[in-house]
Coordinates of C-alpha atoms in Angstrom, one line a residue:
Chain N
X1 CA 108.8 89.6 69.3
X2 CA 108.9 88.3 72.8
X3 CA 106.3 89.9 75.1
X4 CA 107.1 90.8 78.7
X5 CA 104.9 88.0 79.8
X6 CA 106.7 85.4 77.6
X7 CA 110.0 86.9 78.7
X8 CA 108.9 86.4 82.4
X9 CA 108.0 82.8 81.7
X10 CA 111.4 82.2 79.9
X11 CA 113.2 83.7 82.9
X12 CA 111.2 81.5 85.2
X13 CA 112.2 78.4 83.2
X14 CA 115.8 79.6 83.1
X15 CA 115.8 80.1 86.9
X16 CA 114.2 76.8 87.7
X17 CA 116.7 74.0 88.7
X18 CA 114.5 71.3 87.1
X19 CA 115.0 72.9 83.7
X20 CA 118.7 72.5 83.9
X21 CA 118.3 69.0 85.4
X22 CA 116.2 67.9 82.4
X23 CA 118.8 69.4 80.0
X24 CA 121.6 67.7 81.7
X25 CA 119.7 64.4 81.6
X26 CA 119.0 64.9 77.9
X27 CA 122.7 65.5 77.2
X28 CA 123.8 62.6 79.3
X29 CA 121.4 60.2 77.6
X30 CA 122.4 61.6 74.2
X31 CA 126.1 61.1 74.9
X32 CA 125.4 57.5 76.1
X33 CA 123.5 56.8 72.9
X34 CA 126.4 58.4 70.9
X35 CA 128.9 56.2 72.8
X36 CA 126.9 53.1 71.9
X37 CA 126.7 54.1 68.2
X38 CA 130.5 54.8 68.1
X39 CA 131.3 51.6 70.0
X40 CA 129.5 49.6 67.3
X41 CA 131.5 51.1 64.4
X42 CA 133.2 48.4 62.4
X43 CA 130.9 45.7 63.7
X44 CA 128.6 43.6 61.5
X45 CA 125.6 45.6 60.1
X46 CA 127.0 48.7 61.8
X47 CA 127.5 51.8 59.7
X48 CA 131.2 52.1 58.5
X49 CA 133.5 54.9 59.7
X50 CA 133.1 58.1 57.7
X51 CA 129.8 57.1 56.1
X52 CA 126.6 59.1 55.7
X53 CA 124.8 56.3 57.5
X54 CA 127.1 56.7 60.6
X55 CA 126.4 60.4 60.5
X56 CA 122.7 59.8 60.4
X57 CA 123.0 57.3 63.2
X58 CA 124.7 60.0 65.3
X59 CA 122.0 62.5 64.5
X60 CA 119.5 59.9 65.6
X61 CA 120.9 60.2 69.2
X62 CA 119.1 63.5 69.4
X63 CA 115.8 61.7 69.5
X64 CA 116.4 60.8 73.1
X65 CA 115.7 64.4 73.9
X66 CA 112.0 64.1 73.1
X67 CA 111.2 62.9 76.6
X68 CA 113.1 65.6 78.6
X69 CA 111.5 68.2 76.3
X70 CA 108.0 66.7 76.9
X71 CA 108.7 66.8 80.7
X72 CA 109.9 70.4 80.3
X73 CA 106.5 71.4 79.0
X74 CA 104.8 69.4 81.8
X75 CA 106.9 71.0 84.6
X76 CA 106.5 74.5 83.1
X77 CA 102.7 74.2 83.3
X78 CA 102.3 72.2 86.5
X79 CA 105.0 73.9 88.5
X80 CA 102.7 76.8 89.3
X81 CA 100.2 74.5 91.0
X82 CA 102.8 72.2 92.6
X83 CA 104.6 75.0 94.3
X84 CA 101.4 77.1 94.9
X85 CA 102.8 80.0 92.9
X86 CA 99.7 80.1 90.7
X87 CA 98.3 82.7 93.1
X88 CA 101.1 85.1 92.1
X89 CA 100.8 84.2 88.4
X90 CA 97.0 84.8 88.3
X91 CA 97.2 87.9 90.4
X92 CA 99.6 89.5 87.9
X93 CA 97.8 88.2 84.9
X94 CA 94.1 87.6 85.8
X95 CA 93.3 86.4 82.2
X96 CA 94.6 82.9 82.9
X97 CA 94.6 81.7 79.3
X98 CA 97.3 84.3 78.7
X99 CA 99.5 82.6 81.3
X100 CA 98.9 79.2 79.6
X101 CA 99.8 80.7 76.2
X102 CA 102.9 82.4 77.5
X103 CA 104.2 79.3 79.1
X104 CA 103.6 77.3 76.0
X105 CA 105.4 79.9 73.8
X106 CA 108.3 80.0 76.3
X107 CA 108.7 76.2 76.0
X108 CA 108.6 76.6 72.2
X109 CA 111.3 79.2 72.3
X110 CA 113.6 77.0 74.3
X111 CA 113.3 74.0 72.0
X112 CA 115.5 75.2 69.2
X113 CA 118.4 75.7 71.6
X114 CA 117.9 72.2 73.0
X115 CA 117.4 70.7 69.6
X116 CA 120.6 72.2 68.1
X117 CA 122.6 71.2 71.2
X118 CA 121.4 67.6 71.0
X119 CA 122.2 67.4 67.3
X120 CA 125.6 69.0 67.6
X121 CA 126.8 67.1 70.7
X122 CA 126.8 63.6 69.1
X123 CA 128.0 65.0 65.8
X124 CA 130.9 66.8 67.4
X125 CA 131.7 63.7 69.4
X126 CA 131.8 61.7 66.2
X127 CA 134.1 64.3 64.6
X128 CA 136.4 64.5 67.5
X129 CA 136.8 60.7 67.7
X130 CA 137.4 60.6 63.9
X131 CA 134.3 58.5 63.2
X132 CA 132.9 61.1 60.8
X133 CA 134.2 64.2 59.0
X134 CA 133.0 67.7 59.7
X135 CA 130.7 68.7 56.9
X136 CA 128.5 71.7 57.3
X137 CA 126.0 71.0 54.6
X138 CA 122.3 71.3 53.8
X139 CA 121.7 67.9 55.3
X140 CA 122.9 69.0 58.7
X141 CA 120.6 72.1 58.5
X142 CA 117.7 69.9 57.5
X143 CA 118.3 67.6 60.4
X144 CA 118.5 70.5 62.8
X145 CA 115.2 72.0 61.5
X146 CA 113.5 68.6 61.7
X147 CA 114.6 68.1 65.3
X148 CA 113.5 71.6 66.2
X149 CA 110.1 70.9 64.8
X150 CA 109.7 67.5 66.5
X151 CA 111.0 68.9 69.9
X152 CA 108.6 71.8 69.6
X153 CA 105.7 69.4 69.1
X154 CA 106.8 67.3 72.1
X155 CA 107.1 70.5 74.2
X156 CA 103.6 71.6 73.3
X157 CA 102.3 68.1 74.1
X158 CA 103.9 68.3 77.5
X159 CA 102.4 71.8 78.1
X160 CA 99.0 70.5 77.0
X161 CA 99.2 67.5 79.4
X162 CA 100.4 69.8 82.2
X163 CA 97.5 72.1 81.6
X164 CA 94.9 69.4 81.3
X165 CA 96.1 67.3 84.3
X166 CA 97.4 69.9 86.7
X167 CA 98.8 67.5 89.3
X168 CA 102.5 67.4 88.6
X169 CA 103.1 63.8 89.7
X170 CA 100.3 62.5 87.5
X171 CA 101.2 64.7 84.6
X172 CA 104.8 63.4 84.7
X173 CA 103.9 59.7 85.1
X174 CA 101.0 59.6 82.6
X175 CA 103.0 60.4 79.5
X176 CA 105.9 58.2 80.6
X177 CA 103.5 55.3 80.8
X178 CA 101.7 56.3 77.6
X179 CA 104.7 56.8 75.4
X180 CA 106.9 54.2 77.2
X181 CA 104.4 51.4 77.5
X182 CA 101.1 51.9 75.5
X183 CA 102.7 53.2 72.3
X184 CA 105.5 50.8 72.5
X185 CA 103.0 47.9 72.8
X186 CA 101.1 49.3 69.8
X187 CA 104.3 49.1 67.7
X188 CA 105.3 45.6 69.0
X189 CA 102.0 43.7 68.4
X190 CA 100.8 43.2 64.8
X191 CA 97.1 43.5 65.7
X192 CA 97.7 46.9 67.3
X193 CA 99.9 48.3 64.5
X194 CA 96.9 50.0 62.8
X195 CA 96.3 51.9 66.0
X196 CA 99.9 53.2 66.2
X197 CA 99.4 55.5 63.2
X198 CA 96.7 57.4 65.1
X199 CA 98.5 57.7 68.5
X200 CA 100.5 60.9 69.3
X201 CA 103.9 59.2 69.2
X202 CA 103.2 57.6 65.8
X203 CA 101.8 60.9 64.4
X204 CA 104.9 62.7 65.6
X205 CA 107.2 60.3 63.7
X206 CA 105.4 61.3 60.5
X207 CA 105.4 65.0 61.4
X208 CA 109.2 64.7 61.9
X209 CA 109.6 63.3 58.4
X210 CA 109.7 59.6 59.3
X211 CA 107.6 56.8 57.7
X212 CA 106.7 53.3 58.8
X213 CA 104.2 50.7 57.5
X214 CA 100.7 52.0 57.9
X215 CA 101.7 55.5 58.8
X216 CA 99.4 58.3 57.8
X217 CA 100.2 60.9 55.1
X218 CA 101.9 64.0 56.5
X219 CA 98.8 66.2 56.2
X220 CA 96.6 63.7 57.9
X221 CA 99.2 63.1 60.7
X222 CA 99.5 66.9 61.2
X223 CA 95.7 67.3 61.4
X224 CA 95.3 64.4 63.8
X225 CA 98.2 65.8 66.0
X226 CA 96.5 69.2 65.9
X227 CA 93.3 67.6 67.1
X228 CA 95.1 66.0 70.1
X229 CA 96.5 69.4 71.0
X230 CA 93.1 71.0 70.6
X231 CA 91.6 68.4 73.1
X232 CA 94.5 68.8 75.5
X233 CA 94.5 72.6 75.6
X234 CA 90.7 72.8 75.5
X235 CA 90.5 70.6 78.6
X236 CA 93.4 72.5 80.2
X237 CA 92.1 75.9 79.6
X238 CA 88.6 74.9 80.8
X239 CA 90.1 73.5 84.0
X240 CA 92.5 76.4 84.6
X241 CA 90.1 79.2 83.9
X242 CA 87.3 77.7 86.0
X243 CA 89.3 76.5 89.0
X244 CA 89.3 78.3 92.3
X245 CA 92.9 79.1 93.3
X246 CA 92.6 78.5 97.0
Chain F
X1 CA 85.4 107.2 97.6
X2 CA 85.3 103.5 97.8
X3 CA 88.3 101.6 96.6
X4 CA 87.1 98.2 97.5
X5 CA 83.4 97.3 97.3
X6 CA 81.9 94.0 98.2
X7 CA 78.2 93.5 97.5
X8 CA 76.2 90.4 98.3
X9 CA 79.3 88.2 97.9
X10 CA 78.5 84.5 98.4
X11 CA 80.7 81.4 97.9
X12 CA 79.6 77.8 98.3
X13 CA 81.9 74.8 98.1
X14 CA 79.5 72.0 97.6
X15 CA 77.2 72.1 100.7
X16 CA 79.5 74.3 102.6
X17 CA 78.7 78.0 102.5
X18 CA 82.0 79.7 103.1
X19 CA 80.8 83.3 102.5
X20 CA 77.2 84.2 102.8
X21 CA 75.8 87.5 101.3
X22 CA 78.7 89.6 102.5
X23 CA 78.7 93.3 101.8
X24 CA 81.2 95.9 103.0
X25 CA 83.3 98.8 101.6
X26 CA 87.0 99.7 102.0
X27 CA 87.2 103.5 101.7
X28 CA 90.1 105.1 100.0
X29 CA 93.1 106.1 102.1
X30 CA 92.1 104.0 105.1
X31 CA 93.3 100.8 106.8
X32 CA 90.4 98.4 107.1
X33 CA 90.8 95.5 109.4
X34 CA 89.1 92.3 108.3
X35 CA 88.4 90.2 111.4
X36 CA 86.8 86.9 112.1
X37 CA 87.5 83.6 113.8
X38 CA 89.2 80.7 111.9
X39 CA 86.9 79.5 109.1
X40 CA 84.9 82.7 109.0
X41 CA 85.5 83.1 105.3
X42 CA 88.1 85.9 105.4
X43 CA 90.6 84.3 103.0
X44 CA 87.9 83.2 100.6
X45 CA 86.5 86.7 100.5
X46 CA 89.9 88.2 99.8
X47 CA 90.5 85.7 97.1
X48 CA 87.1 86.5 95.5
X49 CA 88.0 90.2 95.6
X50 CA 91.2 89.3 93.8
X51 CA 89.6 87.1 91.1
X52 CA 91.2 83.9 92.3
X53 CA 88.0 82.3 93.5
X54 CA 84.7 82.6 91.5
X55 CA 81.8 83.9 93.6
X56 CA 78.6 81.8 93.6
X57 CA 76.8 85.2 93.8
X58 CA 77.5 88.8 94.3
X59 CA 80.2 91.2 93.1
X60 CA 83.5 92.4 94.3
X61 CA 84.9 95.6 92.7
X62 CA 88.3 97.1 92.9
X63 CA 88.5 100.7 91.8
X64 CA 85.0 100.2 90.4
X65 CA 85.7 97.2 88.3
X66 CA 86.1 93.4 88.9
X67 CA 89.8 92.6 89.5
X68 CA 90.0 90.4 86.4
X69 CA 89.1 93.4 84.2
X70 CA 91.9 95.7 85.6
X71 CA 94.3 96.7 82.8
X72 CA 97.5 96.4 84.8
X73 CA 96.4 94.8 88.1
X74 CA 99.9 95.1 89.6
X75 CA 99.7 98.8 89.4
X76 CA 96.2 98.9 91.1
X77 CA 96.4 96.3 93.7
X78 CA 99.2 94.6 95.6
X79 CA 98.2 91.4 97.5
X80 CA 99.9 89.2 100.0
X81 CA 97.9 85.9 100.3
X82 CA 100.1 83.0 101.3
X83 CA 103.6 82.7 102.5
X84 CA 104.1 79.2 101.1
X85 CA 103.7 80.1 97.4
X86 CA 107.3 80.3 96.4
X87 CA 109.5 78.0 94.3
X88 CA 112.1 77.0 96.8
X89 CA 114.8 76.8 94.2
X90 CA 114.6 80.4 93.0
X91 CA 116.1 83.4 94.6
X92 CA 114.1 86.3 96.0
X93 CA 115.4 88.5 93.2
X94 CA 114.4 86.0 90.5
X95 CA 111.0 85.6 92.0
X96 CA 110.4 89.3 91.9
X97 CA 111.9 89.7 88.4
X98 CA 109.4 87.1 87.2
X99 CA 106.5 89.0 88.9
X100 CA 107.7 92.3 87.5
X101 CA 107.8 90.8 84.0
X102 CA 104.3 89.4 84.3
X103 CA 102.9 92.6 85.8
X104 CA 104.5 94.9 83.2
X105 CA 106.6 96.6 85.9
X106 CA 110.1 97.8 85.1
X107 CA 112.9 95.5 86.5
X108 CA 114.4 98.5 88.3
X109 CA 111.6 98.3 90.8
X110 CA 112.9 95.0 92.1
X111 CA 115.9 96.3 94.1
X112 CA 113.7 99.2 95.3
X113 CA 111.1 96.9 96.8
X114 CA 113.7 94.6 98.2
X115 CA 115.2 97.6 100.0
X116 CA 111.7 98.7 101.1
X117 CA 111.1 95.4 102.9
X118 CA 114.7 95.2 104.1
X119 CA 115.6 92.0 102.2
X120 CA 118.6 93.4 100.2
X121 CA 121.0 91.1 101.9
X122 CA 119.0 88.0 101.1
X123 CA 118.1 89.0 97.5
X124 CA 120.3 86.3 95.9
X125 CA 119.5 83.5 98.4
X126 CA 117.1 80.7 97.5
X127 CA 113.7 81.2 99.0
X128 CA 113.8 77.6 100.2
X129 CA 116.1 78.7 103.0
X130 CA 113.9 81.7 104.1
X131 CA 112.2 81.9 107.4
X132 CA 108.4 82.5 107.5
X133 CA 109.0 86.2 108.3
X134 CA 111.4 86.6 105.4
X135 CA 108.8 85.0 103.1
X136 CA 106.2 87.4 104.4
X137 CA 108.5 90.3 103.6
X138 CA 109.2 88.8 100.1
X139 CA 105.5 88.5 99.5
X140 CA 105.0 92.1 100.6
X141 CA 107.8 93.1 98.2
X142 CA 105.9 91.4 95.4
X143 CA 102.8 93.3 96.3
X144 CA 104.6 96.6 96.2
X145 CA 106.2 96.1 92.8
X146 CA 103.7 98.1 90.9
X147 CA 103.4 100.8 93.5
X148 CA 99.7 100.1 93.8
X149 CA 97.1 102.3 95.4
X150 CA 95.4 99.4 97.1
X151 CA 97.0 96.7 99.4
X152 CA 95.1 93.5 100.3
X153 CA 96.9 91.6 102.9
X154 CA 95.9 88.3 104.4
X155 CA 97.5 87.8 107.9
X156 CA 100.7 89.7 106.9
X157 CA 102.0 89.7 110.4
X158 CA 102.3 85.9 110.5
X159 CA 105.8 84.9 111.2
X160 CA 107.1 88.4 111.8
X161 CA 109.0 89.1 115.0
X162 CA 107.9 92.0 117.3
X163 CA 110.3 94.3 115.4
X164 CA 108.8 93.2 112.1
X165 CA 105.2 93.6 113.4
X166 CA 106.0 97.2 114.5
X167 CA 107.7 97.8 111.1
X168 CA 104.6 96.5 109.3
X169 CA 102.3 98.7 111.4
X170 CA 104.4 101.8 110.6
X171 CA 104.7 100.8 107.0
X172 CA 100.9 100.4 106.6
X173 CA 100.2 103.6 108.3
X174 CA 102.6 105.5 106.1
X175 CA 101.0 104.0 103.0
X176 CA 97.5 104.9 104.2
X177 CA 98.6 108.4 105.1
X178 CA 99.9 108.7 101.5
X179 CA 96.5 107.8 100.2
X180 CA 96.8 104.0 99.8
X181 CA 93.9 101.9 100.7
X182 CA 94.7 98.9 102.9
X183 CA 92.4 95.9 103.6
X184 CA 94.1 93.6 106.1
X185 CA 92.9 90.4 107.7
X186 CA 94.5 89.5 111.0
X187 CA 93.9 87.5 114.1
X188 CA 96.2 89.9 116.0
X189 CA 93.4 92.0 117.3
X190 CA 95.5 94.3 119.5
X191 CA 97.7 94.9 116.5
X192 CA 94.8 95.9 114.3
X193 CA 93.5 98.1 117.1
X194 CA 96.7 100.1 116.8
X195 CA 96.8 100.4 113.1
X196 CA 93.3 100.1 111.6
X197 CA 90.9 102.9 111.0
X198 CA 87.9 100.7 110.5
X199 CA 87.1 97.0 111.0
X200 CA 84.8 94.5 109.3
X201 CA 83.9 91.6 111.4
X202 CA 82.7 88.3 109.9
X203 CA 81.5 85.1 111.4
X204 CA 80.5 82.0 109.5
X205 CA 80.8 83.9 106.3
X206 CA 78.3 86.6 107.4
X207 CA 78.9 90.3 108.3
X208 CA 78.7 90.8 112.1
X209 CA 79.8 94.4 112.4
X210 CA 81.4 97.2 110.4
X211 CA 82.6 100.5 111.7
X212 CA 85.5 102.5 113.0
X213 CA 87.7 100.9 115.7
X214 CA 86.6 103.7 118.1
X215 CA 82.9 103.0 117.6
X216 CA 83.4 99.3 118.3
X217 CA 85.5 99.8 121.4
X218 CA 83.1 102.5 122.7
X219 CA 80.0 100.3 122.6
X220 CA 78.7 98.1 125.4
X221 CA 80.6 97.8 128.6
X222 CA 82.8 100.9 128.9
X223 CA 83.0 102.4 132.5
X224 CA 84.9 104.1 135.2
X225 CA 87.1 102.1 137.5
X226 CA 87.7 103.5 141.0
X227 CA 90.2 102.0 143.5
X228 CA 89.1 103.0 147.0
X229 CA 89.3 101.7 150.6
X230 CA 85.6 102.4 150.9
X231 CA 84.0 100.5 148.0
X232 CA 80.7 99.9 149.8
X233 CA 80.2 103.7 150.5
X234 CA 81.1 104.6 147.0
X235 CA 78.7 102.1 145.5
X236 CA 75.9 103.3 147.8
X237 CA 76.5 106.9 146.7
X238 CA 76.6 105.9 143.0
X239 CA 73.3 104.0 143.4
X240 CA 71.7 107.0 145.1
X241 CA 72.6 109.0 142.0
X242 CA 71.1 106.3 139.7
X243 CA 74.4 105.1 138.5
X244 CA 74.8 101.4 137.8
X245 CA 77.9 99.9 139.3
X246 CA 79.5 96.8 140.6
X247 CA 82.4 95.6 142.9
X248 CA 85.7 94.5 141.3
X249 CA 87.6 92.6 144.0
X250 CA 88.0 93.9 147.5
X251 CA 88.9 97.5 146.8
X252 CA 87.5 98.5 143.4
X253 CA 84.2 99.6 142.0
X254 CA 83.3 100.0 138.3
X255 CA 80.6 102.4 137.3
X256 CA 78.9 101.8 134.0
X257 CA 77.7 104.3 131.4
X258 CA 78.9 107.4 133.3
X259 CA 81.6 110.0 132.9
X260 CA 84.8 110.0 134.9
X261 CA 84.0 113.5 136.1
X262 CA 80.6 112.5 137.5
X263 CA 82.1 109.6 139.5
X264 CA 84.7 112.0 140.9
X265 CA 82.1 114.4 142.0
X266 CA 80.0 111.7 143.6
X267 CA 83.0 110.4 145.5
X268 CA 83.9 113.9 146.7
X269 CA 80.4 114.7 147.7
X270 CA 80.1 111.5 149.8
X271 CA 83.6 111.9 151.3
X272 CA 84.9 108.7 149.9
X273 CA 88.7 108.4 149.7
X274 CA 89.9 107.6 146.1
X275 CA 93.3 106.1 145.4
X276 CA 92.9 105.8 141.7
X277 CA 90.2 106.6 139.1
X278 CA 90.4 105.8 135.4
X279 CA 88.1 105.4 132.3
X280 CA 87.8 101.7 131.4
X281 CA 88.0 101.3 127.7
X282 CA 86.8 98.1 126.1
X283 CA 89.6 96.5 124.1
X284 CA 89.0 95.6 120.4
X285 CA 89.5 92.0 121.5
X286 CA 86.6 92.2 123.9
X287 CA 84.4 93.9 121.3
X288 CA 85.3 91.3 118.8
X289 CA 84.6 88.4 121.2
X290 CA 81.3 90.0 122.2
X291 CA 80.3 90.4 118.6
X292 CA 81.1 86.9 117.5
X293 CA 79.5 85.5 120.7
X294 CA 82.4 83.7 122.1
X295 CA 82.2 82.5 125.7
X296 CA 84.1 84.7 128.1
X297 CA 83.5 87.8 126.1
X298 CA 83.3 91.0 128.0

């Protein structure tokens, strides 16, 4: 059941232009990826038309949505401080941890819609262009559920970063650098590959059902990911509950 | 009964003491003006009362409990603290709907408060295009959502035009007459003199004075001003009766700590022609400046 507080946070997200901007960006990136996949059909080492591999490649386009979903969490949490609306939020709800929790839940509730949209848009494009056939099977449901889970994790990471950092610019740039540079480097260099399994991005690959050389078992990845969240939200709640809203 | 109680409130930001052992009460059903020069600690005090700033020492109670322990704060206290705290991309209606949801207030209150602050026509416009006065009205609408019994307002007249200021004055008086407690900080002293029942004056974070507006204005340098073509004769007669007086320009005398009637009798007894006689009341601004020790104070 959605509490009035979560409902208010959902409304706030819905009525914030940045939310729709991020969704539009996610859809555009997803379509661009889809176009690249479809453009390669028939080429060497590309999945053939009508194959399950092509279908999975199209589903893979949804992964581009991780970043916008992460930023959605960041903006939901930091927007109150960026626009100095935290005064209103904490006047209405003086127990500040409840505001943090409601924002996180609101982001979580939005992720299934985004996930299904980003799975269905490339798939529908593939069907419309005749690259794959329309098959509403269990595999499609499994993909949707997996993407929902992964997006939910990314949204929570974003909310945690937003809570812990506070400054919106830093909270946006920091994960972009981390996931775009640091984690990419850890995957690219052999001597850093042992590290990748312990970094949030590497853990989320496993949580989402993926595997790579040296990856942790699912339970260990889930536990390590939960530990990251614990640290982020612990730091965030400490900062937010102790800060003077001036 | 005391709706707002501040006892020994202190706030230090590093080495700076913004509020220093401040104590005052805001009685129920009254308008209490909260006065002080810039940097006196007014806003910090109000934010401590509202649980937004953690006091270094002391307590601030609203309806007998700290603000953060109120069950449904929006239905106890409405606050206007800063005009800039709006998301520019959201409409006034959306801003209020979010506040209503957070405060557990029914959404039907939103159009009601928009009408109350005369913002119905702008309800679906983005706040980014609002004037300062419109933002103040929107902030006030937010404060009224829960129909609270206490209003805490920080410089609410900022950005309002004269019509808006008058509207605010009438609005606050109506609220107070209906039993609402209002604590309002303002630098518009004349405005507060017209609307406040009592004032709390602070300087450098410390309490300088607290009392009714009438008490503050009565103290000190009230007197009786007389315009006459014979100022020297009048002053001589007043001095003979033990009344302290002084010249004001070429044709006026002001007599201190004396009634208008007595001055009239002295003038009549001594045969002095009087063109005009009036009781000189000290303005709140004069009292304020005198209390905070500013140069040029009356």
